[in-house]
Structure formats: structure tokens, C-alpha cells
């Protein structure tokens, strides 16, 4: 089997991927033009708007949470304070029988 492989390889012509005249003539090096990226702003300047937006969002969330507390306090002061104690404290008020003793 080795002889078959050798015969097959001998039939394939050899070639140089750099061309026929490679060792005598060297290839020219391809020059790629240099490109430059624009200078970035400092990280603090880039992230400051994000920090401000996050701060605004947290403030709005806190205002939303506190608004329900304000409503609960107003409801308690304006409406529930005028109700009888049995309705406010979730206590069942039942009429009691008079003792005739």
C-alpha cells in the first residue's frame, strides 16, 4: 500500500506557491495604508449622561412609591378618621343584649 501512495504522490507535479522565480526574486511586501480611529472622549464624559439618567429614574421611582404613601395618609386623615372605630379597626361590632338584672 505504501508503494501505491508513493506512486500517486510522484505523479502530482510540485509547484512553488510564490512563483517559479521565488528564491532569486523576492516578493514585494504589500503596504496597507494606516488608518487612525478618532480620539475618544474620557470615560467620565461618556458615562455621565448614563449616570444622570439612572439618577433621574431612581428619583421618579421614589416619587412614585412615596405618592401612594401620601394618598394613604390623606385617605386615613380625610375619610377613615370620620368612621366609627369598628369599621376602622376591622372589629366586628355586634349589638349586645341588655341585662335585666
mmCIF file of N, CA and C in Angstrom:
data_model
loop_
_atom_site.group_PDB
_atom_site.id
_atom_site.type_symbol
_atom_site.label_atom_id
_atom_site.label_comp_id
_atom_site.label_asym_id
_atom_site.label_seq_id
_atom_site.Cartn_x
_atom_site.Cartn_y
_atom_site.Cartn_z
ATOM 1 N N UNK A 1 0.826 -1.191 0.000
ATOM 2 C CA UNK A 1 0.000 0.000 0.000
ATOM 3 C C UNK A 1 0.870 1.253 0.000
ATOM 4 N N UNK A 2 2.010 1.203 0.653
ATOM 5 C CA UNK A 2 2.914 2.353 0.658
ATOM 6 C C UNK A 2 3.408 2.682 -0.736
ATOM 7 N N UNK A 3 3.646 1.678 -1.510
ATOM 8 C CA UNK A 3 4.140 1.926 -2.872
ATOM 9 C C UNK A 3 3.076 2.618 -3.713
ATOM 10 N N UNK A 4 1.813 2.291 -3.498
ATOM 11 C CA UNK A 4 0.728 2.952 -4.235
ATOM 12 C C UNK A 4 0.663 4.438 -3.893
ATOM 13 N N UNK A 5 0.847 4.745 -2.634
ATOM 14 C CA UNK A 5 0.804 6.142 -2.206
ATOM 15 C C UNK A 5 1.990 6.898 -2.791
ATOM 16 N N UNK A 6 3.159 6.272 -2.776
ATOM 17 C CA UNK A 6 4.345 6.925 -3.327
ATOM 18 C C UNK A 6 4.182 7.182 -4.816
ATOM 19 N N UNK A 7 3.641 6.213 -5.534
ATOM 20 C CA UNK A 7 3.434 6.388 -6.974
ATOM 21 C C UNK A 7 2.441 7.516 -7.239
ATOM 22 N N UNK A 8 1.409 7.561 -6.442
ATOM 23 C CA UNK A 8 0.403 8.618 -6.606
ATOM 24 C C UNK A 8 1.024 9.996 -6.351
ATOM 25 N N UNK A 9 1.828 10.102 -5.312
ATOM 26 C CA UNK A 9 2.469 11.378 -4.999
ATOM 27 C C UNK A 9 3.476 11.785 -6.067
ATOM 28 N N UNK A 10 4.147 10.824 -6.683
ATOM 29 C CA UNK A 10 5.130 11.142 -7.721
ATOM 30 C C UNK A 10 4.450 11.675 -8.978
ATOM 31 N N UNK A 11 3.223 11.328 -9.191
ATOM 32 C CA UNK A 11 2.503 11.809 -10.379
ATOM 33 C C UNK A 11 2.042 13.263 -10.226
ATOM 34 N N UNK A 12 1.894 13.735 -8.967
ATOM 35 C CA UNK A 12 1.419 15.105 -8.737
ATOM 36 C C UNK A 12 2.585 16.057 -8.945
ATOM 37 N N UNK A 13 2.453 17.041 -9.847
ATOM 38 C CA UNK A 13 3.570 17.972 -10.091
ATOM 39 C C UNK A 13 3.759 18.895 -8.889
ATOM 40 N N UNK A 14 4.998 19.207 -8.583
ATOM 41 C CA UNK A 14 5.313 20.120 -7.491
ATOM 42 C C UNK A 14 5.342 21.544 -8.029
ATOM 43 N N UNK A 15 4.891 22.460 -7.253
ATOM 44 C CA UNK A 15 4.958 23.864 -7.657
ATOM 45 C C UNK A 15 5.200 24.703 -6.412
ATOM 46 N N UNK A 16 5.733 25.867 -6.622
ATOM 47 C CA UNK A 16 6.025 26.791 -5.533
ATOM 48 C C UNK A 16 4.918 27.839 -5.508
ATOM 49 N N UNK A 17 4.296 28.018 -4.365
ATOM 50 C CA UNK A 17 3.167 28.956 -4.310
ATOM 51 C C UNK A 17 3.604 30.407 -4.475
ATOM 52 N N UNK A 18 4.924 30.695 -4.339
ATOM 53 C CA UNK A 18 5.420 32.053 -4.518
ATOM 54 C C UNK A 18 5.826 32.332 -5.957
ATOM 55 N N UNK A 19 5.767 31.361 -6.811
ATOM 56 C CA UNK A 19 6.132 31.552 -8.212
ATOM 57 C C UNK A 19 7.402 30.793 -8.568
ATOM 58 N N UNK A 20 7.704 30.741 -9.868
ATOM 59 C CA UNK A 20 8.858 29.967 -10.341
ATOM 60 C C UNK A 20 10.181 30.602 -9.939
ATOM 61 N N UNK A 21 10.208 31.921 -9.872
ATOM 62 C CA UNK A 21 11.465 32.623 -9.607
ATOM 63 C C UNK A 21 11.589 33.049 -8.141
ATOM 64 N N UNK A 22 11.009 32.308 -7.211
ATOM 65 C CA UNK A 22 10.949 32.770 -5.820
ATOM 66 C C UNK A 22 12.306 33.022 -5.172
ATOM 67 N N UNK A 23 13.204 32.077 -5.149
ATOM 68 C CA UNK A 23 14.424 32.381 -4.375
ATOM 69 C C UNK A 23 15.227 33.533 -4.965
ATOM 70 N N UNK A 24 15.212 33.696 -6.292
ATOM 71 C CA UNK A 24 16.007 34.763 -6.901
ATOM 72 C C UNK A 24 15.305 36.113 -6.764
ATOM 73 N N UNK A 25 14.023 36.134 -7.016
ATOM 74 C CA UNK A 25 13.265 37.384 -6.928
ATOM 75 C C UNK A 25 12.384 37.338 -5.682
ATOM 76 N N UNK A 26 12.603 38.258 -4.804
ATOM 77 C CA UNK A 26 11.783 38.285 -3.587
ATOM 78 C C UNK A 26 10.468 38.999 -3.878
ATOM 79 N N UNK A 27 9.494 38.628 -3.156
ATOM 80 C CA UNK A 27 8.176 39.242 -3.326
ATOM 81 C C UNK A 27 8.164 40.622 -2.685
ATOM 82 N N UNK A 28 7.440 41.523 -3.313
ATOM 83 C CA UNK A 28 7.273 42.860 -2.741
ATOM 84 C C UNK A 28 6.270 42.787 -1.597
ATOM 85 N N UNK A 29 6.595 43.475 -0.560
ATOM 86 C CA UNK A 29 5.697 43.497 0.591
ATOM 87 C C UNK A 29 4.554 44.470 0.309
ATOM 88 N N UNK A 30 3.361 44.016 0.546
ATOM 89 C CA UNK A 30 2.182 44.843 0.297
ATOM 90 C C UNK A 30 2.037 45.862 1.419
ATOM 91 N N UNK A 31 1.916 47.117 1.053
ATOM 92 C CA UNK A 31 1.784 48.191 2.036
ATOM 93 C C UNK A 31 0.306 48.522 2.223
ATOM 94 N N UNK A 32 -0.149 48.373 3.427
ATOM 95 C CA UNK A 32 -1.535 48.704 3.755
ATOM 96 C C UNK A 32 -1.547 50.115 4.323
ATOM 97 N N UNK A 33 -2.424 50.975 3.800
ATOM 98 C CA UNK A 33 -2.464 52.339 4.347
ATOM 99 C C UNK A 33 -2.911 52.312 5.811
ATOM 100 N N UNK A 34 -2.286 53.146 6.586
ATOM 101 C CA UNK A 34 -2.590 53.199 8.014
ATOM 102 C C UNK A 34 -3.837 54.047 8.223
ATOM 103 N N UNK A 35 -4.713 53.568 9.046
ATOM 104 C CA UNK A 35 -5.905 54.352 9.364
ATOM 105 C C UNK A 35 -5.918 54.600 10.869
ATOM 106 N N UNK A 36 -6.478 55.731 11.225
ATOM 107 C CA UNK A 36 -6.497 56.114 12.631
ATOM 108 C C UNK A 36 -7.940 56.296 13.083
ATOM 109 N N UNK A 37 -8.205 55.807 14.271
ATOM 110 C CA UNK A 37 -9.519 55.979 14.870
ATOM 111 C C UNK A 37 -9.612 57.366 15.492
ATOM 112 N N UNK A 38 -10.807 57.939 15.511
ATOM 113 C CA UNK A 38 -10.939 59.239 16.170
ATOM 114 C C UNK A 38 -10.675 59.088 17.673
ATOM 115 N N UNK A 39 -10.176 60.139 18.254
ATOM 116 C CA UNK A 39 -9.858 60.117 19.675
ATOM 117 C C UNK A 39 -11.161 60.078 20.468
ATOM 118 N N UNK A 40 -11.232 59.152 21.402
ATOM 119 C CA UNK A 40 -12.429 59.024 22.227
ATOM 120 C C UNK A 40 -12.398 60.033 23.367
ATOM 121 N N UNK A 41 -13.587 60.406 23.791
ATOM 122 C CA UNK A 41 -13.693 61.282 24.950
ATOM 123 C C UNK A 41 -13.280 60.488 26.189
ATOM 124 N N UNK A 42 -12.938 61.180 27.259
ATOM 125 C CA UNK A 42 -12.645 60.457 28.506
ATOM 126 C C UNK A 42 -13.877 59.678 28.975
ATOM 127 N N UNK A 43 -13.635 58.604 29.680
ATOM 128 C CA UNK A 43 -14.714 57.713 30.112
ATOM 129 C C UNK A 43 -15.748 58.453 30.954
ATOM 130 N N UNK A 44 -15.290 59.346 31.816
ATOM 131 C CA UNK A 44 -16.234 60.080 32.669
ATOM 132 C C UNK A 44 -17.226 60.881 31.842
ATOM 133 N N UNK A 45 -16.757 61.505 30.781
ATOM 134 C CA UNK A 45 -17.654 62.294 29.928
ATOM 135 C C UNK A 45 -18.627 61.393 29.175
ATOM 136 N N UNK A 46 -18.192 60.203 28.816
ATOM 137 C CA UNK A 46 -19.080 59.297 28.098
ATOM 138 C C UNK A 46 -20.167 58.729 29.011
ATOM 139 N N UNK A 47 -19.812 58.453 30.261
ATOM 140 C CA UNK A 47 -20.756 57.784 31.148
ATOM 141 C C UNK A 47 -21.599 58.730 31.992
ATOM 142 N N UNK A 48 -21.233 59.996 32.077
ATOM 143 C CA UNK A 48 -22.002 60.945 32.889
ATOM 144 C C UNK A 48 -23.479 61.028 32.490
ATOM 145 N N UNK A 49 -23.819 61.101 31.203
ATOM 146 C CA UNK A 49 -25.253 61.122 30.861
ATOM 147 C C UNK A 49 -25.995 59.870 31.335
ATOM 148 N N UNK A 50 -25.338 58.727 31.295
ATOM 149 C CA UNK A 50 -25.975 57.489 31.775
ATOM 150 C C UNK A 50 -26.205 57.571 33.281
ATOM 151 N N UNK A 51 -25.222 58.059 34.005
ATOM 152 C CA UNK A 51 -25.375 58.192 35.453
ATOM 153 C C UNK A 51 -26.516 59.144 35.786
ATOM 154 N N UNK A 52 -26.605 60.258 35.070
ATOM 155 C CA UNK A 52 -27.678 61.218 35.328
ATOM 156 C C UNK A 52 -29.041 60.603 35.026
ATOM 157 N N UNK A 53 -29.124 59.864 33.946
ATOM 158 C CA UNK A 53 -30.397 59.232 33.592
ATOM 159 C C UNK A 53 -30.802 58.207 34.647
ATOM 160 N N UNK A 54 -29.839 57.431 35.122
ATOM 161 C CA UNK A 54 -30.138 56.452 36.175
ATOM 162 C C UNK A 54 -30.586 57.151 37.457
ATOM 163 N N UNK A 55 -29.944 58.258 37.800
ATOM 164 C CA UNK A 55 -30.355 59.022 38.981
ATOM 165 C C UNK A 55 -31.775 59.552 38.815
ATOM 166 N N UNK A 56 -32.099 60.053 37.623
ATOM 167 C CA UNK A 56 -33.455 60.550 37.366
ATOM 168 C C UNK A 56 -34.480 59.429 37.489
ATOM 169 N N UNK A 57 -34.143 58.266 36.983
ATOM 170 C CA UNK A 57 -35.075 57.136 37.056
ATOM 171 C C UNK A 57 -35.318 56.737 38.502
ATOM 172 N N UNK A 58 -34.258 56.669 39.304
ATOM 173 C CA UNK A 58 -34.447 56.298 40.714
ATOM 174 C C UNK A 58 -35.264 57.355 41.456
ATOM 175 N N UNK A 59 -35.070 58.644 41.126
ATOM 176 C CA UNK A 59 -35.863 59.696 41.764
ATOM 177 C C UNK A 59 -37.341 59.555 41.406
ATOM 178 N N UNK A 60 -37.618 59.278 40.145
ATOM 179 C CA UNK A 60 -39.011 59.111 39.713
ATOM 180 C C UNK A 60 -39.634 57.900 40.403
ATOM 181 N N UNK A 61 -38.871 56.821 40.539
ATOM 182 C CA UNK A 61 -39.387 55.628 41.226
ATOM 183 C C UNK A 61 -39.679 55.933 42.693
ATOM 184 N N UNK A 62 -38.796 56.672 43.347
ATOM 185 C CA UNK A 62 -39.024 57.033 44.746
ATOM 186 C C UNK A 62 -40.237 57.944 44.883
ATOM 187 N N UNK A 63 -40.411 58.876 43.944
ATOM 188 C CA UNK A 63 -41.591 59.748 43.980
ATOM 189 C C UNK A 63 -42.858 58.929 43.793
ATOM 190 N N UNK A 64 -42.814 57.965 42.904
ATOM 191 C CA UNK A 64 -43.982 57.116 42.672
ATOM 192 C C UNK A 64 -44.318 56.320 43.926
ATOM 193 N N UNK A 65 -43.289 55.769 44.570
ATOM 194 C CA UNK A 65 -43.521 54.997 45.789
ATOM 195 C C UNK A 65 -44.056 55.874 46.912
ATOM 196 N N UNK A 66 -43.539 57.089 47.038
ATOM 197 C CA UNK A 66 -43.987 57.971 48.120
ATOM 198 C C UNK A 66 -45.377 58.548 47.839
ATOM 199 N N UNK A 67 -45.776 58.611 46.584
ATOM 200 C CA UNK A 67 -47.107 59.158 46.279
ATOM 201 C C UNK A 67 -48.203 58.256 46.834
ATOM 202 N N UNK A 68 -48.001 56.950 46.822
ATOM 203 C CA UNK A 68 -49.016 56.060 47.387
ATOM 204 C C UNK A 68 -49.076 56.232 48.902
ATOM 205 N N UNK A 69 -47.935 56.497 49.539
ATOM 206 C CA UNK A 69 -47.937 56.734 50.984
ATOM 207 C C UNK A 69 -48.678 58.030 51.301
ATOM 208 N N UNK A 70 -48.486 59.050 50.471
ATOM 209 C CA UNK A 70 -49.195 60.319 50.680
ATOM 210 C C UNK A 70 -50.700 60.116 50.539
ATOM 211 N N UNK A 71 -51.105 59.329 49.545
ATOM 212 C CA UNK A 71 -52.527 59.076 49.358
ATOM 213 C C UNK A 71 -53.089 58.302 50.545
ATOM 214 N N UNK A 72 -52.352 57.296 51.010
ATOM 215 C CA UNK A 72 -52.821 56.519 52.163
ATOM 216 C C UNK A 72 -52.993 57.409 53.388
ATOM 217 N N UNK A 73 -52.061 58.319 53.607
ATOM 218 C CA UNK A 73 -52.162 59.239 54.750
ATOM 219 C C UNK A 73 -53.354 60.179 54.580
ATOM 220 N N UNK A 74 -53.549 60.708 53.377
ATOM 221 C CA UNK A 74 -54.685 61.591 53.115
ATOM 222 C C UNK A 74 -55.996 60.836 53.319
ATOM 223 N N UNK A 75 -56.078 59.605 52.823
ATOM 224 C CA UNK A 75 -57.285 58.790 52.956
ATOM 225 C C UNK A 75 -57.587 58.527 54.425
ATOM 226 N N UNK A 76 -56.548 58.246 55.189
ATOM 227 C CA UNK A 76 -56.728 57.984 56.614
ATOM 228 C C UNK A 76 -57.203 59.243 57.335
ATOM 229 N N UNK A 77 -56.604 60.386 57.011
ATOM 230 C CA UNK A 77 -56.970 61.636 57.688
ATOM 231 C C UNK A 77 -58.347 62.141 57.273
ATOM 232 N N UNK A 78 -58.672 62.080 56.000
ATOM 233 C CA UNK A 78 -59.902 62.679 55.498
ATOM 234 C C UNK A 78 -61.115 61.754 55.605
ATOM 235 N N UNK A 79 -60.923 60.476 55.372
ATOM 236 C CA UNK A 79 -62.074 59.593 55.263
ATOM 237 C C UNK A 79 -62.196 58.650 56.459
ATOM 238 N N UNK A 80 -61.127 57.956 56.765
ATOM 239 C CA UNK A 80 -61.213 56.927 57.794
ATOM 240 C C UNK A 80 -61.324 57.515 59.202
ATOM 241 N N UNK A 81 -60.859 58.735 59.392
ATOM 242 C CA UNK A 81 -60.954 59.334 60.734
ATOM 243 C C UNK A 81 -62.405 59.650 61.099
ATOM 244 N N UNK A 82 -63.289 59.755 60.113
ATOM 245 C CA UNK A 82 -64.696 60.076 60.358
ATOM 246 C C UNK A 82 -65.558 58.832 60.532
ATOM 247 N N UNK A 83 -64.974 57.652 60.388
ATOM 248 C CA UNK A 83 -65.727 56.406 60.515
ATOM 249 C C UNK A 83 -65.696 55.926 61.964
ATOM 250 N N UNK A 84 -66.685 55.157 62.350
ATOM 251 C CA UNK A 84 -66.684 54.617 63.710
ATOM 252 C C UNK A 84 -65.518 53.634 63.899
ATOM 253 N N UNK A 85 -65.076 53.464 65.146
ATOM 254 C CA UNK A 85 -63.897 52.638 65.393
ATOM 255 C C UNK A 85 -64.045 51.193 64.925
ATOM 256 N N UNK A 86 -65.217 50.657 64.921
ATOM 257 C CA UNK A 86 -65.406 49.266 64.492
ATOM 258 C C UNK A 86 -65.098 49.072 63.025
ATOM 259 N N UNK A 87 -65.369 50.070 62.201
ATOM 260 C CA UNK A 87 -65.099 49.951 60.771
ATOM 261 C C UNK A 87 -63.625 50.161 60.463
ATOM 262 N N UNK A 88 -62.987 50.972 61.273
ATOM 263 C CA UNK A 88 -61.592 51.288 61.006
ATOM 264 C C UNK A 88 -60.686 50.141 61.439
ATOM 265 N N UNK A 89 -60.935 49.570 62.591
ATOM 266 C CA UNK A 89 -60.040 48.552 63.135
ATOM 267 C C UNK A 89 -60.381 47.141 62.716
ATOM 268 N N UNK A 90 -61.270 46.951 61.771
ATOM 269 C CA UNK A 90 -61.703 45.622 61.325
ATOM 270 C C UNK A 90 -62.230 44.778 62.490
ATOM 271 N N UNK A 91 -62.911 45.441 63.396
ATOM 272 C CA UNK A 91 -63.509 44.746 64.535
ATOM 273 C C UNK A 91 -65.003 44.663 64.270
ATOM 274 N N UNK A 92 -65.553 43.495 64.461
ATOM 275 C CA UNK A 92 -66.979 43.302 64.239
ATOM 276 C C UNK A 92 -67.735 43.805 65.460
ATOM 277 N N UNK A 93 -68.559 44.794 65.242
ATOM 278 C CA UNK A 93 -69.375 45.315 66.332
ATOM 279 C C UNK A 93 -70.738 44.642 66.267
ATOM 280 N N UNK A 94 -71.073 43.919 67.310
ATOM 281 C CA UNK A 94 -72.386 43.275 67.347
ATOM 282 C C UNK A 94 -73.163 43.858 68.525
ATOM 283 N N UNK A 95 -74.456 43.984 68.339
ATOM 284 C CA UNK A 95 -75.249 44.539 69.446
ATOM 285 C C UNK A 95 -75.252 43.560 70.626
ATOM 286 N N UNK A 96 -75.175 44.084 71.787
ATOM 287 C CA UNK A 96 -75.190 43.220 72.978
ATOM 288 C C UNK A 96 -76.587 43.275 73.604
ATOM 289 N N UNK A 97 -76.954 42.193 74.241
ATOM 290 C CA UNK A 97 -78.257 42.141 74.901
ATOM 291 C C UNK A 97 -78.177 42.894 76.219
ATOM 292 N N UNK A 98 -79.255 43.536 76.520
ATOM 293 C CA UNK A 98 -79.301 44.250 77.784
ATOM 294 C C UNK A 98 -79.571 43.244 78.892
ATOM 295 N N UNK A 99 -78.861 43.397 79.957
ATOM 296 C CA UNK A 99 -79.109 42.542 81.122
ATOM 297 C C UNK A 99 -80.225 43.188 81.955
ATOM 298 N N UNK A 100 -81.276 42.447 82.253
ATOM 299 C CA UNK A 100 -82.383 42.961 83.061
ATOM 300 C C UNK A 100 -82.199 42.557 84.526
ATOM 301 N N UNK A 101 -81.108 42.681 85.041
ATOM 302 C CA UNK A 101 -80.956 42.291 86.428
ATOM 303 C C UNK A 101 -80.961 43.466 87.353
#
